[in-house]
Coordinates of C-alpha atoms and ligand atoms in Angstrom, one line a residue:
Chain A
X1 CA -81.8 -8.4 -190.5
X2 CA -79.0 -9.5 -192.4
X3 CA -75.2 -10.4 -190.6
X4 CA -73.8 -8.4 -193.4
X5 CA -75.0 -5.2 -194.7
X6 CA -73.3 -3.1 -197.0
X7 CA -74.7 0.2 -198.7
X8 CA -72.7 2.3 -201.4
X9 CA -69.0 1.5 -199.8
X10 CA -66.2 2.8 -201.4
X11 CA -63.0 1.4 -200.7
X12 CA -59.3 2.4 -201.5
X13 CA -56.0 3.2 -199.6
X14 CA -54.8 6.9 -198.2
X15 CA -58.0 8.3 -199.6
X16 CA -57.7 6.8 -203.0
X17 CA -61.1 5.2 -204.1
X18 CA -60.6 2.0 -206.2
X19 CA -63.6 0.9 -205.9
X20 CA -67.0 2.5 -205.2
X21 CA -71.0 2.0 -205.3
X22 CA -70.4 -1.5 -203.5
X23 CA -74.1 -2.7 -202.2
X24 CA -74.9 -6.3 -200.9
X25 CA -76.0 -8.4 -197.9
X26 CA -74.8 -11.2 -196.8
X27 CA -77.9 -13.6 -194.4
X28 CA -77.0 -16.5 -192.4
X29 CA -76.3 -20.0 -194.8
X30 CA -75.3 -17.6 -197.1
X31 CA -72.3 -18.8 -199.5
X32 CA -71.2 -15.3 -200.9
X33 CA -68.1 -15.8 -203.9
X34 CA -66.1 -12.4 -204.5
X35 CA -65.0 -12.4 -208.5
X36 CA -62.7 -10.6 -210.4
X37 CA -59.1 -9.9 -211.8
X38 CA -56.1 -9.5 -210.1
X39 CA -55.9 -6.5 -208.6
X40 CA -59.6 -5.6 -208.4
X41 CA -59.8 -4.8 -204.8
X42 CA -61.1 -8.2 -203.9
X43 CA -58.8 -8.7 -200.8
X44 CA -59.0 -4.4 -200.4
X45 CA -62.5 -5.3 -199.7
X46 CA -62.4 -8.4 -197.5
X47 CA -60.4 -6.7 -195.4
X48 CA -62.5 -3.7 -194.8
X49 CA -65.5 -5.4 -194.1
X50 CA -63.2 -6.9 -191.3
X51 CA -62.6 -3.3 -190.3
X52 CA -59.3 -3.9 -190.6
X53 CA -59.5 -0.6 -192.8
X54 CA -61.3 1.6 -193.1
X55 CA -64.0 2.6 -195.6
X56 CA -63.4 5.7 -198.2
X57 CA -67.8 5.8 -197.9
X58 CA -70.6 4.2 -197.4
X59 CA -71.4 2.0 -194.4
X60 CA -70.9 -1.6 -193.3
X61 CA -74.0 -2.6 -191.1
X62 CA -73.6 -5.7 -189.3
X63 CA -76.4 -7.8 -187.6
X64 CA -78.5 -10.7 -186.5
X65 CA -76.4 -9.9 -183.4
X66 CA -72.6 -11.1 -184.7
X67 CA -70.0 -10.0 -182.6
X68 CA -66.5 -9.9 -183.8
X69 CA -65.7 -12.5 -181.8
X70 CA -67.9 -15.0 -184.5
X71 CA -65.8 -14.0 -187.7
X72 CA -63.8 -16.8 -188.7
X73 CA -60.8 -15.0 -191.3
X74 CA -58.3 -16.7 -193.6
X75 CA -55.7 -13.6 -194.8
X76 CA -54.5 -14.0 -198.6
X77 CA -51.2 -13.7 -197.1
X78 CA -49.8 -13.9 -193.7
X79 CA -46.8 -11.9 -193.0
X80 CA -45.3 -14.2 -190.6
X81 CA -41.4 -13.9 -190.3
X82 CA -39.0 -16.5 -191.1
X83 CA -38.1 -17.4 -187.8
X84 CA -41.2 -17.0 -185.8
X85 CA -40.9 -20.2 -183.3
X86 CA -44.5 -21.1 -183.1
X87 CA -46.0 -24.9 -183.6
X88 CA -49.3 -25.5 -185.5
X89 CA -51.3 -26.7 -182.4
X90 CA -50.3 -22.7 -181.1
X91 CA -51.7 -21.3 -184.0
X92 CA -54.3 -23.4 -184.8
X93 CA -55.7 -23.0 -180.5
X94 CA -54.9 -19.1 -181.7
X95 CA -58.5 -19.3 -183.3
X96 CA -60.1 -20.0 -180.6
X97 CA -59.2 -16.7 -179.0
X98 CA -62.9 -15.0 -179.4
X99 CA -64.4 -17.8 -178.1
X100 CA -63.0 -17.3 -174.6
X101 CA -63.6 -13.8 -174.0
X102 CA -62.3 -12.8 -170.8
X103 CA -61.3 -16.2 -170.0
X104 CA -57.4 -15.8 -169.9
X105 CA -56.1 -19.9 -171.1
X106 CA -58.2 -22.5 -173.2
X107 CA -60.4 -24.6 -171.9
X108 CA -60.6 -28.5 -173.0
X109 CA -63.8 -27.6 -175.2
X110 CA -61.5 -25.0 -177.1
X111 CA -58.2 -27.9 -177.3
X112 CA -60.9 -30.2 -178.6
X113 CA -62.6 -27.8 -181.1
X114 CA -58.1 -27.5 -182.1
X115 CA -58.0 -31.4 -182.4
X116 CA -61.0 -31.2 -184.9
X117 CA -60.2 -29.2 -187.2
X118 CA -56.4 -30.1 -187.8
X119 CA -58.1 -33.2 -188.1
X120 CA -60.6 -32.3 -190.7
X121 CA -57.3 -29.6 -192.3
X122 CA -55.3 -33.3 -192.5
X123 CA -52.7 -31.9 -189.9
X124 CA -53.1 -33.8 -187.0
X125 CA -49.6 -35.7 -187.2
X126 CA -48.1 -32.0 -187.9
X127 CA -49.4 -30.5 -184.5
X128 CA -46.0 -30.4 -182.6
X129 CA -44.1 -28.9 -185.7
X130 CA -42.8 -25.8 -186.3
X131 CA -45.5 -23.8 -188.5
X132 CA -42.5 -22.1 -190.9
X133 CA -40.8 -25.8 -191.3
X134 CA -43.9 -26.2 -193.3
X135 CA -44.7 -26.3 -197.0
X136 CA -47.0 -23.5 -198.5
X137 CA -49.8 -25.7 -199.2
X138 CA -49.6 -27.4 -195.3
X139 CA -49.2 -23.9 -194.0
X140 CA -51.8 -22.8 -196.0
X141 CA -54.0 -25.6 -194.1
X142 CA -52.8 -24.4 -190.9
X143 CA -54.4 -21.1 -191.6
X144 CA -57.1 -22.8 -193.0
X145 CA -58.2 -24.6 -189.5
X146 CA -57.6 -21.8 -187.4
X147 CA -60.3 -19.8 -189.8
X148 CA -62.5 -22.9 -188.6
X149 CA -61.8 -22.5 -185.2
X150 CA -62.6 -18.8 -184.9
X151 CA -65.8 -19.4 -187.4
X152 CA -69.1 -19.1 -185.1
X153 CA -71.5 -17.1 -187.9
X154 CA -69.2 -15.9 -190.4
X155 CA -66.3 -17.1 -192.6
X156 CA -63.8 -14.9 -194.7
X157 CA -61.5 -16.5 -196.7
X158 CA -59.5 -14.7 -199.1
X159 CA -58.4 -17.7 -201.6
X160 CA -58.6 -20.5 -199.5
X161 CA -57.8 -22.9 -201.8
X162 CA -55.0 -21.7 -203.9
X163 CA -51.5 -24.2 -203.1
X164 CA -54.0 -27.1 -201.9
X165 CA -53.3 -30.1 -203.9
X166 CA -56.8 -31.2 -205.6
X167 CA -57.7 -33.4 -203.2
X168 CA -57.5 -31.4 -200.5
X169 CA -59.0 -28.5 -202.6
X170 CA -62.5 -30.9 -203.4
X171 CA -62.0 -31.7 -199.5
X172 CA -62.3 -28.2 -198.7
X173 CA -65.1 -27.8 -201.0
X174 CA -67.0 -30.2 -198.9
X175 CA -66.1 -28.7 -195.7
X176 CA -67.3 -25.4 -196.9
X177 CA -70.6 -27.1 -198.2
X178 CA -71.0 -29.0 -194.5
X179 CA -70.4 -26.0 -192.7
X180 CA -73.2 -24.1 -195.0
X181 CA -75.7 -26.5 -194.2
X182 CA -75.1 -26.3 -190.6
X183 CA -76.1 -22.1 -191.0
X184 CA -72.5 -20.5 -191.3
X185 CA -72.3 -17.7 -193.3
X186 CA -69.6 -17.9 -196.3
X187 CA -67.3 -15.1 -197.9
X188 CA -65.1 -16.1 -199.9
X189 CA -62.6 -14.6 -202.6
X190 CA -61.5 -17.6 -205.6
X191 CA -60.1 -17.0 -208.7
X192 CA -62.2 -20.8 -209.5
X193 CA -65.3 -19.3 -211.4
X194 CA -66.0 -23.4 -212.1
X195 CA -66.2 -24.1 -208.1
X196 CA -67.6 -20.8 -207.6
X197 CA -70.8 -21.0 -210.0
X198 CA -71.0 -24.5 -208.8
X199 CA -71.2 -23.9 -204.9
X200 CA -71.7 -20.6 -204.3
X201 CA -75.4 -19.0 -203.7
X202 CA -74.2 -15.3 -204.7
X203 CA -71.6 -13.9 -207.1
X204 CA -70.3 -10.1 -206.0
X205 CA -68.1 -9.4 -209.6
X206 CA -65.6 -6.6 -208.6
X207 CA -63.5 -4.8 -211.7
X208 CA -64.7 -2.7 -214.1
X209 CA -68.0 -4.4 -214.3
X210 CA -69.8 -4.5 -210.9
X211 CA -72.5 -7.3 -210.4
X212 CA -73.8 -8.8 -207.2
X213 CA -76.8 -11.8 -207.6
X214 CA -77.6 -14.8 -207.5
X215 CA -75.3 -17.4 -208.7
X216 CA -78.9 -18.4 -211.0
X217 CA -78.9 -14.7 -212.5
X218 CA -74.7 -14.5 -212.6
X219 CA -74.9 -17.2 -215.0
X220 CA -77.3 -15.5 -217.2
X221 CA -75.9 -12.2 -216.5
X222 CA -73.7 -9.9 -219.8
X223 CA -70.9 -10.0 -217.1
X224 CA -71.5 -13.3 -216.0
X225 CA -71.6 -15.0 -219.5
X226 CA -68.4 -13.5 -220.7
X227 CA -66.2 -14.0 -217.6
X228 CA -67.4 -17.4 -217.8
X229 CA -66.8 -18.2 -221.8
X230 CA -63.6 -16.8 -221.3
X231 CA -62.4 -18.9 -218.0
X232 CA -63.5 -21.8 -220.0
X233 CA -61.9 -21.2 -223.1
X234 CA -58.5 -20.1 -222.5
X235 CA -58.5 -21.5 -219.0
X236 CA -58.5 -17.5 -217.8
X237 CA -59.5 -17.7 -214.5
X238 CA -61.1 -14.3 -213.9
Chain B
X1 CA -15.1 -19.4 -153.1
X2 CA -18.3 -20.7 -151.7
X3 CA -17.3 -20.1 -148.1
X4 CA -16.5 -16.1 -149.5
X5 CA -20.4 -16.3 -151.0
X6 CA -21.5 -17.5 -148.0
X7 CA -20.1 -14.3 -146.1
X8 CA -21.2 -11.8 -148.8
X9 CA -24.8 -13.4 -148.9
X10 CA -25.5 -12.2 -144.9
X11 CA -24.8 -8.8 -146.1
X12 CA -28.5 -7.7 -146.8
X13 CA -27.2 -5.5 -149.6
X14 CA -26.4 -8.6 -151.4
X15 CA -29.3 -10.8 -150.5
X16 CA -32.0 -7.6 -152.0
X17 CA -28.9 -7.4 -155.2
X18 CA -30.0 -11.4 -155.8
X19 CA -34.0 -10.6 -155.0
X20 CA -34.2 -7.9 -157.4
X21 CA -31.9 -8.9 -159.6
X22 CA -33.5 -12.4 -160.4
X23 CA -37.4 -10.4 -160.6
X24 CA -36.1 -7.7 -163.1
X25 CA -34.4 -10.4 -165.2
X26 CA -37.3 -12.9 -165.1
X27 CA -39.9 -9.7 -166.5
X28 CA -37.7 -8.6 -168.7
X29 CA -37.3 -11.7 -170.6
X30 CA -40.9 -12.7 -170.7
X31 CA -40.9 -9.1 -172.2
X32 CA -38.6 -9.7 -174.9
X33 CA -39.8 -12.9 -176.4
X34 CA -42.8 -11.0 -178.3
X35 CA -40.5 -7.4 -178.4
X36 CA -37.9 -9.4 -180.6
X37 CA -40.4 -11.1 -182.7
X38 CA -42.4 -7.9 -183.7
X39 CA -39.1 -6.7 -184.3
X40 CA -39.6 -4.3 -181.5
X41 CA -36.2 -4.7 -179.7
X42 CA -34.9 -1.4 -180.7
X43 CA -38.0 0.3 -178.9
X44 CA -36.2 -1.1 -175.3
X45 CA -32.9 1.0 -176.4
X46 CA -34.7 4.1 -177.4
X47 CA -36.7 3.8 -174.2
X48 CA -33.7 2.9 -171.7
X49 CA -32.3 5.9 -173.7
X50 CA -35.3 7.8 -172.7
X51 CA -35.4 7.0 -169.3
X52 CA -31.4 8.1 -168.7
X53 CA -32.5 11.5 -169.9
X54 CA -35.1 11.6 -166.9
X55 CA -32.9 10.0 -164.8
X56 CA -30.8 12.8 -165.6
X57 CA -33.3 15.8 -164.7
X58 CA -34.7 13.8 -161.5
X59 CA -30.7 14.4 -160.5
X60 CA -30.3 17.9 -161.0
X61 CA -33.5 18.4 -159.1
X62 CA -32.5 16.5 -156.4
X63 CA -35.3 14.7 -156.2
X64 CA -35.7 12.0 -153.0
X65 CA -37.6 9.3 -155.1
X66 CA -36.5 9.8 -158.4
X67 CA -38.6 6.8 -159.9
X68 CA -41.6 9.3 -159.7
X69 CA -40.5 11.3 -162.7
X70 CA -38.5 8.6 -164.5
X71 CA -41.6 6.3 -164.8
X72 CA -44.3 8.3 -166.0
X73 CA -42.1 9.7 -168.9
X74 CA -40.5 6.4 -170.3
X75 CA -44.5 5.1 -170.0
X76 CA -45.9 8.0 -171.8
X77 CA -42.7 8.0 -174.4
X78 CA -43.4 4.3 -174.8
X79 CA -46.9 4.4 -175.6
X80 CA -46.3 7.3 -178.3
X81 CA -43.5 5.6 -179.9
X82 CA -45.3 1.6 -180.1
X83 CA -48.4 4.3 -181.8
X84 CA -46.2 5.4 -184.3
X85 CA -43.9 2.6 -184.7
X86 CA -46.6 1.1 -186.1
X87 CA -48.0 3.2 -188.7
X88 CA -45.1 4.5 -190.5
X89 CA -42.3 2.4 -190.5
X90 CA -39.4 4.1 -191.9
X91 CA -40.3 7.3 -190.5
X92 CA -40.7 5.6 -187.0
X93 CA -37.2 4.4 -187.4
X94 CA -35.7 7.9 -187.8
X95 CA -37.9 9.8 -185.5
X96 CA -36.8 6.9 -182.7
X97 CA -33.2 7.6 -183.5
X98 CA -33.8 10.9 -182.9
X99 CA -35.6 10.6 -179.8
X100 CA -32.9 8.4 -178.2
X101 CA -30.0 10.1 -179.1
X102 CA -31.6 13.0 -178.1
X103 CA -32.6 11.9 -174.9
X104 CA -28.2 11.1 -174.0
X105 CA -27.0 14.0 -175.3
X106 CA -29.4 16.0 -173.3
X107 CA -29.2 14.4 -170.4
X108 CA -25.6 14.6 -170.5
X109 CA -25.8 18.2 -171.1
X110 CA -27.8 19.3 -168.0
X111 CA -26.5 17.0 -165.6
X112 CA -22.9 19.0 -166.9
X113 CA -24.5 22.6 -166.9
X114 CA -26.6 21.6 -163.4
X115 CA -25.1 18.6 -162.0
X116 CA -24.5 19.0 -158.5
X117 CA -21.9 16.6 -157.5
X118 CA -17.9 17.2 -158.6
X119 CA -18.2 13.5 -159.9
X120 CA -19.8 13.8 -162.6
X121 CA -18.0 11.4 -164.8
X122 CA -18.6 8.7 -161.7
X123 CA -21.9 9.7 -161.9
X124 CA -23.4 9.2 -165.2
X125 CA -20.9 6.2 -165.6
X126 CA -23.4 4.8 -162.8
X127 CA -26.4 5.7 -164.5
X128 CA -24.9 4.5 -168.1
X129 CA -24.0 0.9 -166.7
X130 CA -25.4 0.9 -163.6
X131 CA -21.9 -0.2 -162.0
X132 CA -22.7 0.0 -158.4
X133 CA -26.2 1.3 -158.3
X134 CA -28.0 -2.6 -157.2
X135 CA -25.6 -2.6 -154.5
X136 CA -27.4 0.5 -153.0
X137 CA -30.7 -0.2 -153.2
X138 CA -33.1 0.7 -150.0
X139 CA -35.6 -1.2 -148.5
X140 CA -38.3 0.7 -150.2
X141 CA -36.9 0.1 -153.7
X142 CA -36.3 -3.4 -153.8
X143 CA -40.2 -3.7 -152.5
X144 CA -40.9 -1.5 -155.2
X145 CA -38.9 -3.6 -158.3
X146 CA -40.8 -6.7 -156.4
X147 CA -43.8 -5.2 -156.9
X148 CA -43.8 -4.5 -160.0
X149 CA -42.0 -7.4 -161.4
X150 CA -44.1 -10.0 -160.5
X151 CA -47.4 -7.6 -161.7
X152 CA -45.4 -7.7 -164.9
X153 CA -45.1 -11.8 -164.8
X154 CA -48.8 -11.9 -163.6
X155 CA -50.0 -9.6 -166.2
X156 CA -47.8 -11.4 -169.0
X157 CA -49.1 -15.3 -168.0
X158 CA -52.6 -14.3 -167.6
X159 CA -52.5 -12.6 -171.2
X160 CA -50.3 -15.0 -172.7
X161 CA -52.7 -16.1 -175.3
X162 CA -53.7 -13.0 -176.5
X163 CA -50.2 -12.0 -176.8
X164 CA -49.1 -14.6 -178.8
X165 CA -52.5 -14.4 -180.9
X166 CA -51.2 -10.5 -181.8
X167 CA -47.2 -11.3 -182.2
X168 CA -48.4 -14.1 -184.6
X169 CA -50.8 -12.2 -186.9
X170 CA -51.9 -8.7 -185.8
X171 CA -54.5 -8.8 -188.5
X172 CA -56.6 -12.2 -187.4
X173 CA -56.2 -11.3 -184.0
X174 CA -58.1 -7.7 -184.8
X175 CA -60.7 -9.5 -187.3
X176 CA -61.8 -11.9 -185.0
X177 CA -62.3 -9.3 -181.9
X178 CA -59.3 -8.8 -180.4
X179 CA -58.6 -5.3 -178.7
X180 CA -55.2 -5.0 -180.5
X181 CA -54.6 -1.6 -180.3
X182 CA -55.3 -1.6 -176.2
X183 CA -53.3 -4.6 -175.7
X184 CA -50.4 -2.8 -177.4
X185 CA -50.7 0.1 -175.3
X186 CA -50.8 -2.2 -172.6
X187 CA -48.1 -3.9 -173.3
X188 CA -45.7 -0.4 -174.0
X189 CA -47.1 0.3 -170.2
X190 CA -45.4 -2.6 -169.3
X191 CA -42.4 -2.5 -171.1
X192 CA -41.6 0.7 -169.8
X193 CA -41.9 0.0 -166.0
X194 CA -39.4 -3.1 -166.9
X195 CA -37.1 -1.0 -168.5
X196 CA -37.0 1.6 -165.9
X197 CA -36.6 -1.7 -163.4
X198 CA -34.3 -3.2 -165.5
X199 CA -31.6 0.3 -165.4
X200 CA -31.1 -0.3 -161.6
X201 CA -29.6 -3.7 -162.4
X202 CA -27.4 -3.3 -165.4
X203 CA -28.1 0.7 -165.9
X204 CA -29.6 2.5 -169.2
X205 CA -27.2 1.4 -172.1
X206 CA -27.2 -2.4 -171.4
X207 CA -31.1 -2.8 -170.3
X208 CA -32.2 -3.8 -173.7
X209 CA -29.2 -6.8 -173.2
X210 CA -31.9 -7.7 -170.9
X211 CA -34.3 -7.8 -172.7
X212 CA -32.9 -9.5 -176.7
X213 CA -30.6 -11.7 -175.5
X214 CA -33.2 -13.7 -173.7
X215 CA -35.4 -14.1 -176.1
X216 CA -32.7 -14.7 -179.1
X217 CA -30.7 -17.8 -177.0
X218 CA -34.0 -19.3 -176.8
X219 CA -34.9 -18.9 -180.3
X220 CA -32.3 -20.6 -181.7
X221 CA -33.1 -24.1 -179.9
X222 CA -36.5 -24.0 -179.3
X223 CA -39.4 -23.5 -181.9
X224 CA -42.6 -23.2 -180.2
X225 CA -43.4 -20.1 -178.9
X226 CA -44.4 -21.5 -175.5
X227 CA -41.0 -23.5 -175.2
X228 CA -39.2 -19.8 -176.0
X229 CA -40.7 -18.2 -173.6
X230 CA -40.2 -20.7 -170.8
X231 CA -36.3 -21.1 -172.2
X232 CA -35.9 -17.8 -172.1
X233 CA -37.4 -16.7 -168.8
X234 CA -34.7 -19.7 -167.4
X235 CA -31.7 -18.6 -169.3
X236 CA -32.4 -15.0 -168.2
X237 CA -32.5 -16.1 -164.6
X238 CA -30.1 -18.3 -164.4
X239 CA -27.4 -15.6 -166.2
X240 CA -28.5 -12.4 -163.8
X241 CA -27.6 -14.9 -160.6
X242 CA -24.7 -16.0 -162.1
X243 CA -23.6 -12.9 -163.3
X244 CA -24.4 -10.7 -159.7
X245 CA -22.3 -13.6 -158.3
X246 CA -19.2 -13.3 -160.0
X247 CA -19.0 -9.4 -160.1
X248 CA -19.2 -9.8 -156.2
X249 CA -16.7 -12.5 -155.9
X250 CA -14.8 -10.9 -158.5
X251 CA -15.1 -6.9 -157.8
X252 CA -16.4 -6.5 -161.3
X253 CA -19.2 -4.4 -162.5
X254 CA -22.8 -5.9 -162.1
X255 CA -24.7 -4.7 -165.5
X256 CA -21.4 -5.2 -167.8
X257 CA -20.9 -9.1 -166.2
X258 CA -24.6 -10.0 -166.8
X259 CA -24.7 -8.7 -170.5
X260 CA -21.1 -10.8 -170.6
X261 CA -23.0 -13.9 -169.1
X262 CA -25.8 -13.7 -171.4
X263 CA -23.7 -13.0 -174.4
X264 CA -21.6 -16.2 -174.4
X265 CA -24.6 -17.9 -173.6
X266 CA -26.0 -16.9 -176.6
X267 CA -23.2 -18.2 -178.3
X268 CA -23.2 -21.5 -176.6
X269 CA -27.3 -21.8 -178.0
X270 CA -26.3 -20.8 -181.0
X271 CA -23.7 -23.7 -181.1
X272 CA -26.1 -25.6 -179.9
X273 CA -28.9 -24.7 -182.6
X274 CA -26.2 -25.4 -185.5
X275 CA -25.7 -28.9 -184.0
X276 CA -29.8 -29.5 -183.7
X277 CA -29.8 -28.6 -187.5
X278 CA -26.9 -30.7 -188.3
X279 CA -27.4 -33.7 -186.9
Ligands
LIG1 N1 -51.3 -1.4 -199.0 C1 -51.7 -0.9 -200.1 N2 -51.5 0.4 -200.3 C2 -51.9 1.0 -201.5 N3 -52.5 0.4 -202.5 C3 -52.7 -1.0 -202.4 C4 -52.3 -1.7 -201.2 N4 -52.6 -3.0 -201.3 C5 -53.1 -3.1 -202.5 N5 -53.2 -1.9 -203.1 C6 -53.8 -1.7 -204.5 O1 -55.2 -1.9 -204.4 C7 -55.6 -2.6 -205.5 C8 -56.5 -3.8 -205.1 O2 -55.6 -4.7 -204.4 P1 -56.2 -6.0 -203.8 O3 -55.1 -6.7 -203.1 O4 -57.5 -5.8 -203.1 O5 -56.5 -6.9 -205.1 P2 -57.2 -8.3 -205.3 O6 -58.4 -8.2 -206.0 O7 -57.2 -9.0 -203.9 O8 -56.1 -9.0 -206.2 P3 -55.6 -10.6 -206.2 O9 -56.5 -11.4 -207.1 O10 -54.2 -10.5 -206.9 O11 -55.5 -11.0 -204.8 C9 -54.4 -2.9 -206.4 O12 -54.4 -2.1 -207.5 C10 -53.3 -2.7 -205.5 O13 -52.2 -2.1 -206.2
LIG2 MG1 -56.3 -10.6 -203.1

């Protein structure tokens, strides 16, 4: 069985459907890219598959035994308020949360697994500072390690690479690849159809065309070939 | 002075003052470190608010062990109000407005319709700012506020993580598995017991002193969340024993000298966290 199962979901907000007849599965080594405009329900949709809402119809099926505990998440935005006194190496070991179940502190195997991936984020010489000191893109990274810490089976990430500078954003790229190979399980929202075609192993469109394939059959796809004339023409990134 | 301290401090009633007064302070600001940040604080006023209209009731029915009705209705107001605090926002604010003003005016009312002491004034003064009330506590209750302070501390370091996991970002902490919604009701529980503790030391209008001011000294030097906390649980502390002090060496009231203490403390971090920026 798949991690991911989803059959006809509708999703929306107080009972208002904004998008409906959603059907997909997501297996392990997956690498799932979410499409669309602004405003599509992209993030609507992320978010209820995390059950952080919940769905207007439809069900979300999950399996292959992943427990929440396995979902690594990066949020589009994190509402975090101005003077929150918290330091990356807090929020960063904040990932590592599901990993310690009942366990009440962090053991060295979770401060290590920390170390890592600030390491890998390019943080490491930012660990003692204070996270809303930072700069959007080096926040942005923050996030982005804590994701990795949390990330057992699964990965959400809701633009991860939108404020990285572009070497950091091919970095990331890489990272994503790596962890693929090693079996995680990829969703991820990106307004970069060029990265997206290029990495990803299924496209879910969202907007008024729905399609959900193979990256090989997006390309060749009515939806597929517009979106991506258009996003090389005027530089309209879908 | 000190010789004068020394005196006071073989009274028992003075030594339990101290005890109690150093636990309440100690939970409460542990408290108000994540209550401040989820901009929560004004759930401790509505609740102490709560709590004085119980208070109220337990007195008109003469009740030996008032704590029995006082607790169970600031919990179960607390759990209901951190519920809908959290899904509707503006309405929450209203409807906890109304709940706490409520909660005075009819506690007020009854202890004047059914009070049953001729000084009445004197005796919602007490419960209002608790000016004698730690000076008078029994045996049994400072066992009681020692209980369940350091449950509260014990409860609070062994789920430190998964507190600061929700305060930081409610919505990663649900996606990757966290039991938010339990913890929350958890933590109102909790609240409310220190709130309830937290009225015989400085009485019902000042406990949420207790609680901010803490939390919002600490917050303007430090900027980790773990160096708040432990700031703040010090400052808190160190201002209750201070301030017990000088309202028995001075004859002033308990609650009102505390919230003084912490209040020019604040200033004196908030002095301090200009100068950090500055130089
Ligand atoms: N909290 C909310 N309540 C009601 N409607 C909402 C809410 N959040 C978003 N919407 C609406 O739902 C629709 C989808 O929003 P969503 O954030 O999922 O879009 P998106 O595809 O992620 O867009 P973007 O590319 O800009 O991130 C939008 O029309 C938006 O106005
Ligand atoms: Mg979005």
């Amino acid at each position: 069985m798949a991690l991911l199962t989803v059959k006809d979901l509708s999703i929306g907000y107080d009972g208002q459907v904004i998008l409906s007849g959603l059907n997909f599965a997501v297996n392990a080594g997956d690498y799932l890219c979410i499409v669309g405009e602004n405003g599509a329900g992209k993030t609507t949709l992320m978010r209820t598959l995390l059950h952080l809402q919940e769905p207007l119809g439809g069900e979300i099926l999950t399996g292959d035994g992943l427990a929440a505990g396995e979902i690594g998440y990066l949020p589009q935005q994190t509402a975090v308020q101005k003077d929150f006194p918290a330091s990356v190496r807090e929020i960063v070991l904040s990932g590592c949360r599901g990993r310690c179940g009942i366990k009440p502190f962090y053991g060295r195997k979770e401060k290590l697994l920390a170390e890592e991936n600030m390491a890998r984020m390019g943080i490491g010489e930012l660990a003692g500072r204070c996270y809303r000191e930072l700069s959007g893109g080096q926040q942005q990274r923050v996030l982005l390690a804590r994701a990795l810490c949390a990330a057992k089976k699964l990965l959400l990430l809701d633009e991860p690479v939108s404020g990285l500078d572009p070497k950091v954003t091919a970095e990331m790229y890489g990272l994503i690849e790596g962890l693929r190979r090693d079996g995680m399980a990829i969703i991820m929202i990106s307004h970069d159809l060029s990265a997206a075609v290029r990495y990803a192993s299924h496209i879910l469109h969202i907007g008024r065309q729905l399609f959900y394939g193979t990256t090989e059959t997006y390309k060749v796809s009515e939806t597929g070939k517009y979106f991506l004339k258009s996003a090389e023409e005027g530089g309209i990134n879908a | 002075m000190l010789k004068q301290l020394e005196m006071y401090l073989q009274y028992p009633f003075v030594r339990y003052a101290l005890i109690v007064g150093v636990l309440i302070a100690l939970s409460s600001s542990l408290l108000g470190v994540p209550l401040v940040l989820k901009r929560f604080s004004f759930i401790g006023d509505s609740l102490s608010h709560v709590a004085f209209g119980a208070m109220a009731v337990a007195a008109v029915m003469k009740l030996t062990n008032e704590m029995l009705l006082i607790l169970p209705i600031t919990v179960l107001s607390a759990v209901l109000l951190l519920r809908s605090g959290q899904k509707a926002k503006v309405k929450g604010d209203a409807a906890l407005a109304m709940i706490s003003v409520a909660s005075l005016g009819f506690g007020y009312l009854i202890m004047n319709i059914f009070g049953p002491s001729a000084n009445l004034s004197g005796d919602v003064c007490t419960i209002l700012f608790g000016s004698t009330s730690i000076l008078t506590l029994s045996v049994k209750e400072v066992w009681l506020c020692a209980v369940l302070s350091v449950l509260t501390v014990l409860a609070f370091v062994l789920l430190y993580n998964r507190i600061f996991a929700v305060t930081f970002d409610e919505d990663f902490a649900a996606a990757t598995g966290a039991n938010v919604k339990l913890q929350q009701t958890l933590f109102a529980v909790i609240t409310a017991v220190i709130i309830v503790l937290a009225m015989n030391l400085v009485g019902s209008l000042l406990t949420s002193a207790l609680i901010i001011f803490p939390a919002l000294s600490a917050m303007r030097i430090f900027k980790s969340f773990r160096s708040v906390t432990i700031c703040a649980a010090i400052l808190s502390v160190l201002c209750a024993l201070l301030g017990i002090v000088i309202s028995i060496l001075a004859g002033t009231p308990v609650g009102s000298t505390i919230v003084a203490v912490h209040a020019a403390v604040f200033g004196l971090s908030w002095i301090i966290g200009k100068m950090q920026k500055a130089g």
